[in-house]
PDB file of C-alpha atoms in Angstrom:
ATOM      1  CA  MET A 954      79.269 144.271 112.859  1.00 49.00           C
ATOM      2  CA  MET A 955      80.368 141.168 110.755  1.00 53.00           C
ATOM      3  CA  GLU A 956      83.925 140.523 110.605  1.00 62.00           C
ATOM      4  CA  PRO A 957      85.860 140.770 106.585  1.00 60.00           C
ATOM      5  CA  THR A 958      86.303 137.151 107.284  1.00 64.00           C
ATOM      6  CA  ASN A 959      82.977 135.697 108.101  1.00 68.00           C
ATOM      7  CA  PHE A 960      82.031 137.486 104.595  1.00 77.00           C
ATOM      8  CA  ALA A 961      84.934 135.642 103.180  1.00 81.00           C
ATOM      9  CA  ILE A 962      83.592 132.281 104.803  1.00 79.00           C
ATOM     10  CA  LEU A 963      79.656 133.054 103.964  1.00 81.00           C
ATOM     11  CA  GLY A 964      80.602 133.673 100.487  1.00 86.00           C
ATOM     12  CA  LEU A 965      82.639 130.089 100.628  1.00 87.00           C
ATOM     13  CA  GLY A 966      79.525 128.471 102.082  1.00 86.00           C
ATOM     14  CA  PHE A 967      77.732 129.496  98.842  1.00 92.00           C
ATOM     15  CA  VAL A 968      79.989 128.310  96.595  1.00 93.00           C
ATOM     16  CA  LEU A 969      80.551 125.230  98.477  1.00 90.00           C
ATOM     17  CA  GLY A 970      76.700 124.748  98.524  1.00 91.00           C
ATOM     18  CA  LEU A 971      77.292 124.872  94.400  1.00 93.00           C
ATOM     19  CA  LYS A 972      79.979 121.934  94.518  1.00 92.00           C
ATOM     20  CA  HIS A 973      78.315 120.101  96.761  1.00 91.00           C
ATOM     21  CA  ALA A 974      75.361 119.958  94.335  1.00 92.00           C
ATOM     22  CA  ALA A 975      77.727 118.101  92.074  1.00 92.00           C
ATOM     23  CA  ASP A 976      77.909 114.851  94.010  1.00 92.00           C
ATOM     24  CA  ALA A 977      77.640 111.710  92.373  1.00 91.00           C
ATOM     25  CA  ASP A 978      74.764 109.888  94.903  1.00 92.00           C
ATOM     26  CA  HIS A 979      72.557 113.773  93.985  1.00 94.00           C
ATOM     27  CA  ILE A 980      73.591 113.752  90.288  1.00 94.00           C
ATOM     28  CA  VAL A 981      72.176 110.053  90.112  1.00 94.00           C
ATOM     29  CA  ALA A 982      69.412 110.276  92.207  1.00 94.00           C
ATOM     30  CA  VAL A 983      68.112 113.574  89.959  1.00 94.00           C
ATOM     31  CA  THR A 984      68.638 111.717  86.805  1.00 92.00           C
ATOM     32  CA  THR A 985      66.416 108.819  87.444  1.00 91.00           C
ATOM     33  CA  PHE A 986      63.926 111.738  87.650  1.00 90.00           C
ATOM     34  CA  ILE A 987      65.089 113.214  84.774  1.00 88.00           C
ATOM     35  CA  GLY A 988      65.368 109.825  82.677  1.00 78.00           C
ATOM     36  CA  ASP A 989      61.434 110.287  83.005  1.00 71.00           C
ATOM     37  CA  GLU A 990      60.802 113.388  81.562  1.00 76.00           C
ATOM     38  CA  LYS A 991      60.615 114.840  78.349  1.00 74.00           C
ATOM     39  CA  ARG A 992      60.537 118.433  78.589  1.00 82.00           C
ATOM     40  CA  VAL A 993      63.946 120.561  79.529  1.00 85.00           C
ATOM     41  CA  LEU A 994      62.289 122.966  81.977  1.00 87.00           C
ATOM     42  CA  ARG A 995      60.124 120.292  83.557  1.00 88.00           C
ATOM     43  CA  ALA A 996      63.348 118.584  83.683  1.00 88.00           C
ATOM     44  CA  CYS A 997      65.417 122.027  85.828  1.00 90.00           C
ATOM     45  CA  ALA A 998      62.528 122.132  87.670  1.00 92.00           C
ATOM     46  CA  ILE A 999      63.005 118.674  89.318  1.00 93.00           C
ATOM     47  CA  GLY A1000      66.424 120.274  90.389  1.00 93.00           C
ATOM     48  CA  LEU A1001      64.983 122.760  92.192  1.00 95.00           C
ATOM     49  CA  PHE A1002      62.719 120.758  94.120  1.00 95.00           C
ATOM     50  CA  TRP A1003      65.710 118.558  94.795  1.00 95.00           C
ATOM     51  CA  GLY A1004      67.524 121.817  96.088  1.00 94.00           C
ATOM     52  CA  PHE A1005      64.566 123.053  97.901  1.00 96.00           C
ATOM     53  CA  GLY A1006      64.072 119.782 100.248  1.00 95.00           C
ATOM     54  CA  HIS A1007      67.690 119.861 100.415  1.00 94.00           C
ATOM     55  CA  THR A1008      67.739 122.897 101.614  1.00 94.00           C
ATOM     56  CA  LEU A1009      65.190 122.741 104.055  1.00 94.00           C
ATOM     57  CA  ALA A1010      66.602 119.284 105.528  1.00 93.00           C
ATOM     58  CA  LEU A1011      69.657 121.572 106.349  1.00 89.00           C
ATOM     59  CA  SER A1012      68.123 124.456 107.454  1.00 88.00           C
ATOM     60  CA  ALA A1013      66.220 122.607 110.068  1.00 89.00           C
ATOM     61  CA  ALA A1014      69.014 120.679 111.096  1.00 86.00           C
ATOM     62  CA  GLY A1015      71.234 123.741 111.708  1.00 82.00           C
ATOM     63  CA  LEU A1016      68.829 125.302 113.589  1.00 83.00           C
ATOM     64  CA  ALA A1017      68.757 122.293 115.930  1.00 84.00           C
ATOM     65  CA  VAL A1018      72.342 122.073 116.299  1.00 81.00           C
ATOM     66  CA  VAL A1019      73.471 125.667 116.107  1.00 77.00           C
ATOM     67  CA  GLY A1020      70.257 127.811 117.932  1.00 76.00           C
ATOM     68  CA  LEU A1021      68.588 124.579 120.377  1.00 76.00           C
ATOM     69  CA  LYS A1022      72.398 123.027 120.454  1.00 77.00           C
ATOM     70  CA  LEU A1023      70.674 119.677 119.598  1.00 77.00           C
ATOM     71  CA  PRO A1024      73.629 116.513 119.152  1.00 75.00           C
ATOM     72  CA  ILE A1025      73.780 114.915 115.606  1.00 77.00           C
ATOM     73  CA  SER A1026      74.684 111.391 117.088  1.00 80.00           C
ATOM     74  CA  GLY A1027      76.947 109.487 114.668  1.00 80.00           C
ATOM     75  CA  ARG A1028      74.739 106.401 114.530  1.00 86.00           C
ATOM     76  CA  LEU A1029      72.074 108.364 113.190  1.00 87.00           C
ATOM     77  CA  ALA A1030      74.103 109.960 110.539  1.00 86.00           C
ATOM     78  CA  ALA A1031      75.203 106.388 109.794  1.00 90.00           C
ATOM     79  CA  ARG A1032      71.206 105.453 109.927  1.00 92.00           C
ATOM     80  CA  LEU A1033      70.356 108.816 107.757  1.00 92.00           C
ATOM     81  CA  GLU A1034      73.218 107.744 104.985  1.00 94.00           C
ATOM     82  CA  PHE A1035      71.791 103.912 104.879  1.00 96.00           C
ATOM     83  CA  ALA A1036      68.086 105.920 104.319  1.00 95.00           C
ATOM     84  CA  VAL A1037      69.497 107.651 101.033  1.00 96.00           C
ATOM     85  CA  ALA A1038      71.693 103.806  99.779  1.00 96.00           C
ATOM     86  CA  VAL A1039      68.555 102.650 100.263  1.00 97.00           C
ATOM     87  CA  MET A1040      66.176 105.308  98.274  1.00 97.00           C
ATOM     88  CA  MET A1041      68.729 105.071  95.465  1.00 97.00           C
ATOM     89  CA  VAL A1042      68.767 101.346  95.255  1.00 97.00           C
ATOM     90  CA  LEU A1043      64.397 102.277  95.384  1.00 96.00           C
ATOM     91  CA  LEU A1044      65.054 105.020  92.606  1.00 95.00           C
ATOM     92  CA  GLY A1045      67.343 102.909  90.305  1.00 94.00           C
ATOM     93  CA  ALA A1046      64.561  99.982  90.173  1.00 94.00           C
ATOM     94  CA  ARG A1047      61.871 102.659  89.616  1.00 91.00           C
ATOM     95  CA  LEU A1048      63.542 104.162  86.481  1.00 89.00           C
ATOM     96  CA  LEU A1049      64.159 100.535  85.218  1.00 90.00           C
ATOM     97  CA  ALA A1050      60.714  99.351  86.038  1.00 88.00           C
ATOM     98  CA  THR A1051      58.651 102.630  84.627  1.00 83.00           C
ATOM     99  CA  MET A1052      61.264 103.218  81.377  1.00 72.00           C
ATOM    100  CA  HIS A1053      59.674 101.828  78.971  1.00 61.00           C
ATOM    101  CA  SER A1054      55.669 102.831  79.618  1.00 61.00           C
ATOM    102  CA  SER A1055      56.697 106.621  80.464  1.00 53.00           C
ATOM    103  CA  TRP A1056      58.080 107.211  77.370  1.00 48.00           C
ATOM    104  CA  HIS A1057      55.034 106.105  74.699  1.00 49.00           C
ATOM    105  CA  ARG A1058      52.865 108.003  76.970  1.00 50.00           C
ATOM    106  CA  ARG A1059      52.364 111.285  74.469  1.00 48.00           C
ATOM    107  CA  HIS A1060      50.602 113.733  76.642  1.00 49.00           C
ATOM    108  CA  ARG A1061      51.396 114.290  80.603  1.00 52.00           C
ATOM    109  CA  PRO A1062      48.932 117.034  81.966  1.00 52.00           C
ATOM    110  CA  VAL A1063      50.828 119.235  84.377  1.00 51.00           C
ATOM    111  CA  ASP A1064      50.773 118.453  87.605  1.00 59.00           C
ATOM    112  CA  TRP A1065      52.652 119.940  90.593  1.00 58.00           C
ATOM    113  CA  ARG A1066      52.636 117.282  92.472  1.00 72.00           C
ATOM    114  CA  PHE A1067      55.966 115.718  90.251  1.00 80.00           C
ATOM    115  CA  GLY A1068      57.808 117.253  92.289  1.00 88.00           C
ATOM    116  CA  LEU A1069      57.000 115.931  95.645  1.00 92.00           C
ATOM    117  CA  ARG A1070      59.086 112.926  95.383  1.00 92.00           C
ATOM    118  CA  PRO A1071      62.080 114.664  94.177  1.00 94.00           C
ATOM    119  CA  LEU A1072      61.182 117.155  97.193  1.00 96.00           C
ATOM    120  CA  ALA A1073      61.782 114.450  99.556  1.00 96.00           C
ATOM    121  CA  VAL A1074      64.581 113.025  98.332  1.00 96.00           C
ATOM    122  CA  GLY A1075      65.825 116.105  98.372  1.00 95.00           C
ATOM    123  CA  LEU A1076      64.824 116.004 102.298  1.00 95.00           C
ATOM    124  CA  VAL A1077      66.398 112.410 102.703  1.00 95.00           C
ATOM    125  CA  HIS A1078      69.704 113.504 101.089  1.00 94.00           C
ATOM    126  CA  GLY A1079      69.812 117.506 103.351  1.00 92.00           C
ATOM    127  CA  ALA A1080      69.331 115.576 106.186  1.00 90.00           C
ATOM    128  CA  ALA A1081      72.277 112.433 105.839  1.00 90.00           C
ATOM    129  CA  GLY A1082      74.696 115.538 105.075  1.00 85.00           C
ATOM    130  CA  SER A1083      73.052 118.233 108.219  1.00 82.00           C
ATOM    131  CA  ALA A1084      75.973 116.570 110.534  1.00 73.00           C
ATOM    132  CA  ALA A1085      78.575 117.149 108.861  1.00 79.00           C
ATOM    133  CA  LEU A1086      77.562 120.151 107.297  1.00 79.00           C
ATOM    134  CA  THR A1087      76.971 121.654 111.229  1.00 78.00           C
ATOM    135  CA  LEU A1088      80.246 120.801 112.400  1.00 71.00           C
ATOM    136  CA  LEU A1089      81.655 122.344 109.561  1.00 72.00           C
ATOM    137  CA  ALA A1090      79.886 125.232 110.339  1.00 75.00           C
ATOM    138  CA  LEU A1091      80.289 125.270 113.970  1.00 70.00           C
ATOM    139  CA  SER A1092      83.855 124.940 114.004  1.00 71.00           C
ATOM    140  CA  THR A1093      84.718 127.588 111.152  1.00 71.00           C
ATOM    141  CA  ILE A1094      82.374 130.454 112.444  1.00 76.00           C
ATOM    142  CA  SER A1095      82.099 131.552 115.748  1.00 74.00           C
ATOM    143  CA  SER A1096      78.803 133.296 115.548  1.00 80.00           C
ATOM    144  CA  PRO A1097      75.463 131.064 115.744  1.00 81.00           C
ATOM    145  CA  LEU A1098      73.591 133.792 113.504  1.00 82.00           C
ATOM    146  CA  ASP A1099      76.262 133.625 110.576  1.00 84.00           C
ATOM    147  CA  ALA A1100      76.660 129.637 111.011  1.00 83.00           C
ATOM    148  CA  VAL A1101      72.885 129.633 110.474  1.00 83.00           C
ATOM    149  CA  LEU A1102      73.556 131.818 107.657  1.00 87.00           C
ATOM    150  CA  TYR A1103      76.389 129.778 106.206  1.00 87.00           C
ATOM    151  CA  ILE A1104      73.658 126.564 106.261  1.00 87.00           C
ATOM    152  CA  LEU A1105      71.106 128.713 104.644  1.00 89.00           C
ATOM    153  CA  LEU A1106      73.730 130.052 101.728  1.00 91.00           C
ATOM    154  CA  PHE A1107      75.292 126.604 101.557  1.00 92.00           C
ATOM    155  CA  GLY A1108      71.494 125.317 100.879  1.00 91.00           C
ATOM    156  CA  LEU A1109      71.222 128.276  98.406  1.00 94.00           C
ATOM    157  CA  GLY A1110      74.247 127.579  96.317  1.00 94.00           C
ATOM    158  CA  SER A1111      73.237 123.830  96.657  1.00 94.00           C
ATOM    159  CA  ILE A1112      69.405 124.575  94.545  1.00 95.00           C
ATOM    160  CA  VAL A1113      71.492 126.666  91.721  1.00 95.00           C
ATOM    161  CA  GLY A1114      73.927 123.844  91.409  1.00 95.00           C
ATOM    162  CA  MET A1115      70.836 121.331  91.239  1.00 95.00           C
ATOM    163  CA  ALA A1116      69.323 123.300  88.791  1.00 94.00           C
ATOM    164  CA  ALA A1117      72.109 123.736  86.383  1.00 94.00           C
ATOM    165  CA  VAL A1118      73.112 120.506  87.116  1.00 93.00           C
ATOM    166  CA  SER A1119      69.732 119.128  85.966  1.00 93.00           C
ATOM    167  CA  LEU A1120      69.562 121.416  82.318  1.00 91.00           C
ATOM    168  CA  LEU A1121      73.412 119.424  81.378  1.00 92.00           C
ATOM    169  CA  ILE A1122      71.495 116.243  82.719  1.00 90.00           C
ATOM    170  CA  ALA A1123      68.485 117.286  80.596  1.00 89.00           C
ATOM    171  CA  VAL A1124      69.629 118.168  77.414  1.00 86.00           C
ATOM    172  CA  PRO A1125      71.097 114.474  76.237  1.00 83.00           C
ATOM    173  CA  PHE A1126      68.242 112.898  77.249  1.00 82.00           C
ATOM    174  CA  TYR A1127      65.838 115.483  75.225  1.00 82.00           C
ATOM    175  CA  MET A1128      68.513 114.820  72.395  1.00 82.00           C
ATOM    176  CA  ALA A1129      67.650 110.921  72.541  1.00 76.00           C
ATOM    177  CA  GLN A1130      64.151 111.760  72.621  1.00 76.00           C
ATOM    178  CA  THR A1131      64.382 113.920  69.445  1.00 76.00           C
ATOM    179  CA  HIS A1132      67.048 112.727  66.910  1.00 76.00           C
ATOM    180  CA  LEU A1133      67.871 109.499  68.299  1.00 75.00           C
ATOM    181  CA  ALA A1134      65.037 107.063  70.064  1.00 70.00           C
ATOM    182  CA  ALA A1135      67.236 104.044  69.870  1.00 74.00           C
ATOM    183  CA  ALA A1136      69.927 105.903  72.052  1.00 75.00           C
ATOM    184  CA  LEU A1137      67.115 106.792  74.981  1.00 77.00           C
ATOM    185  CA  ARG A1138      66.316 103.511  76.400  1.00 83.00           C
ATOM    186  CA  PRO A1139      69.974 102.404  77.285  1.00 86.00           C
ATOM    187  CA  ILE A1140      70.628 105.396  78.553  1.00 83.00           C
ATOM    188  CA  GLN A1141      67.916 105.466  81.064  1.00 85.00           C
ATOM    189  CA  ALA A1142      68.520 101.872  81.807  1.00 90.00           C
ATOM    190  CA  THR A1143      72.104 103.336  82.812  1.00 91.00           C
ATOM    191  CA  ALA A1144      70.845 105.649  85.004  1.00 91.00           C
ATOM    192  CA  GLY A1145      68.737 103.236  86.721  1.00 93.00           C
ATOM    193  CA  ILE A1146      71.852 100.698  87.371  1.00 94.00           C
ATOM    194  CA  LEU A1147      73.969 103.287  87.848  1.00 95.00           C
ATOM    195  CA  SER A1148      71.777 104.279  90.632  1.00 96.00           C
ATOM    196  CA  CYS A1149      71.016 101.070  92.049  1.00 96.00           C
ATOM    197  CA  ALA A1150      75.146 100.654  91.702  1.00 96.00           C
ATOM    198  CA  VAL A1151      75.664 103.897  94.001  1.00 95.00           C
ATOM    199  CA  GLY A1152      73.309 103.160  96.331  1.00 96.00           C
ATOM    200  CA  VAL A1153      74.723  99.273  97.282  1.00 97.00           C
ATOM    201  CA  TYR A1154      78.366 101.036  97.325  1.00 95.00           C
ATOM    202  CA  LEU A1155      76.941 103.778  99.911  1.00 94.00           C
ATOM    203  CA  GLY A1156      74.806 101.037 102.028  1.00 94.00           C
ATOM    204  CA  VAL A1157      77.877  98.626 102.262  1.00 94.00           C
ATOM    205  CA  ASP A1158      79.966 101.875 103.624  1.00 92.00           C
ATOM    206  CA  ALA A1159      77.521 103.252 105.996  1.00 90.00           C
ATOM    207  CA  TRP A1160      76.235  99.764 107.690  1.00 90.00           C
ATOM    208  CA  SER A1161      78.981  99.537 109.959  1.00 84.00           C
ATOM    209  CA  GLY A1162      78.076 102.666 111.448  1.00 75.00           C
ATOM    210  CA  VAL A1163      73.984 101.607 111.912  1.00 72.00           C
TER     211      VAL A1163
END
């Protein structure tokens, strides 16, 4: 039977997942996709796709480390962080390159494949954060099963958190498109430049461990 303390820790995992979704690099990465979208609900779906990818990577890493006792080396963790940095620069460059043409396309058919890119970005973010999360889970929870549950609840929190964050991000883009078209491109450009800047910062920080 699970101890009350573990219930509290598992609940904390969900709350920390909510908070984790609001990390700067996560928000900026998702913003580069939302800045290319016209519809608020579609933008929220982007956040959900990111969250699913993030949780999938965390769950896989958690099962490998907790269940199979496979270690995640410091060098591997640094390389994953560097991969995130490169990805952030590419996402920013993509938004800057496409921000003019994408908003001038009047109609875009609904295509389930639009979620593949944020899903992939979530996978990379989840893989990069898996080392710290599994270490935290193992250091605070004695039961391997409870540790895996902690990771899953953390991932669920990140899904819910990013969906909410995506909604908050999408509203200004939608308002700019609808009521203040002149402000739209500067907002997009700011998001693209910020993504590149965050990527460079993360890359410099991770390079020493690569």
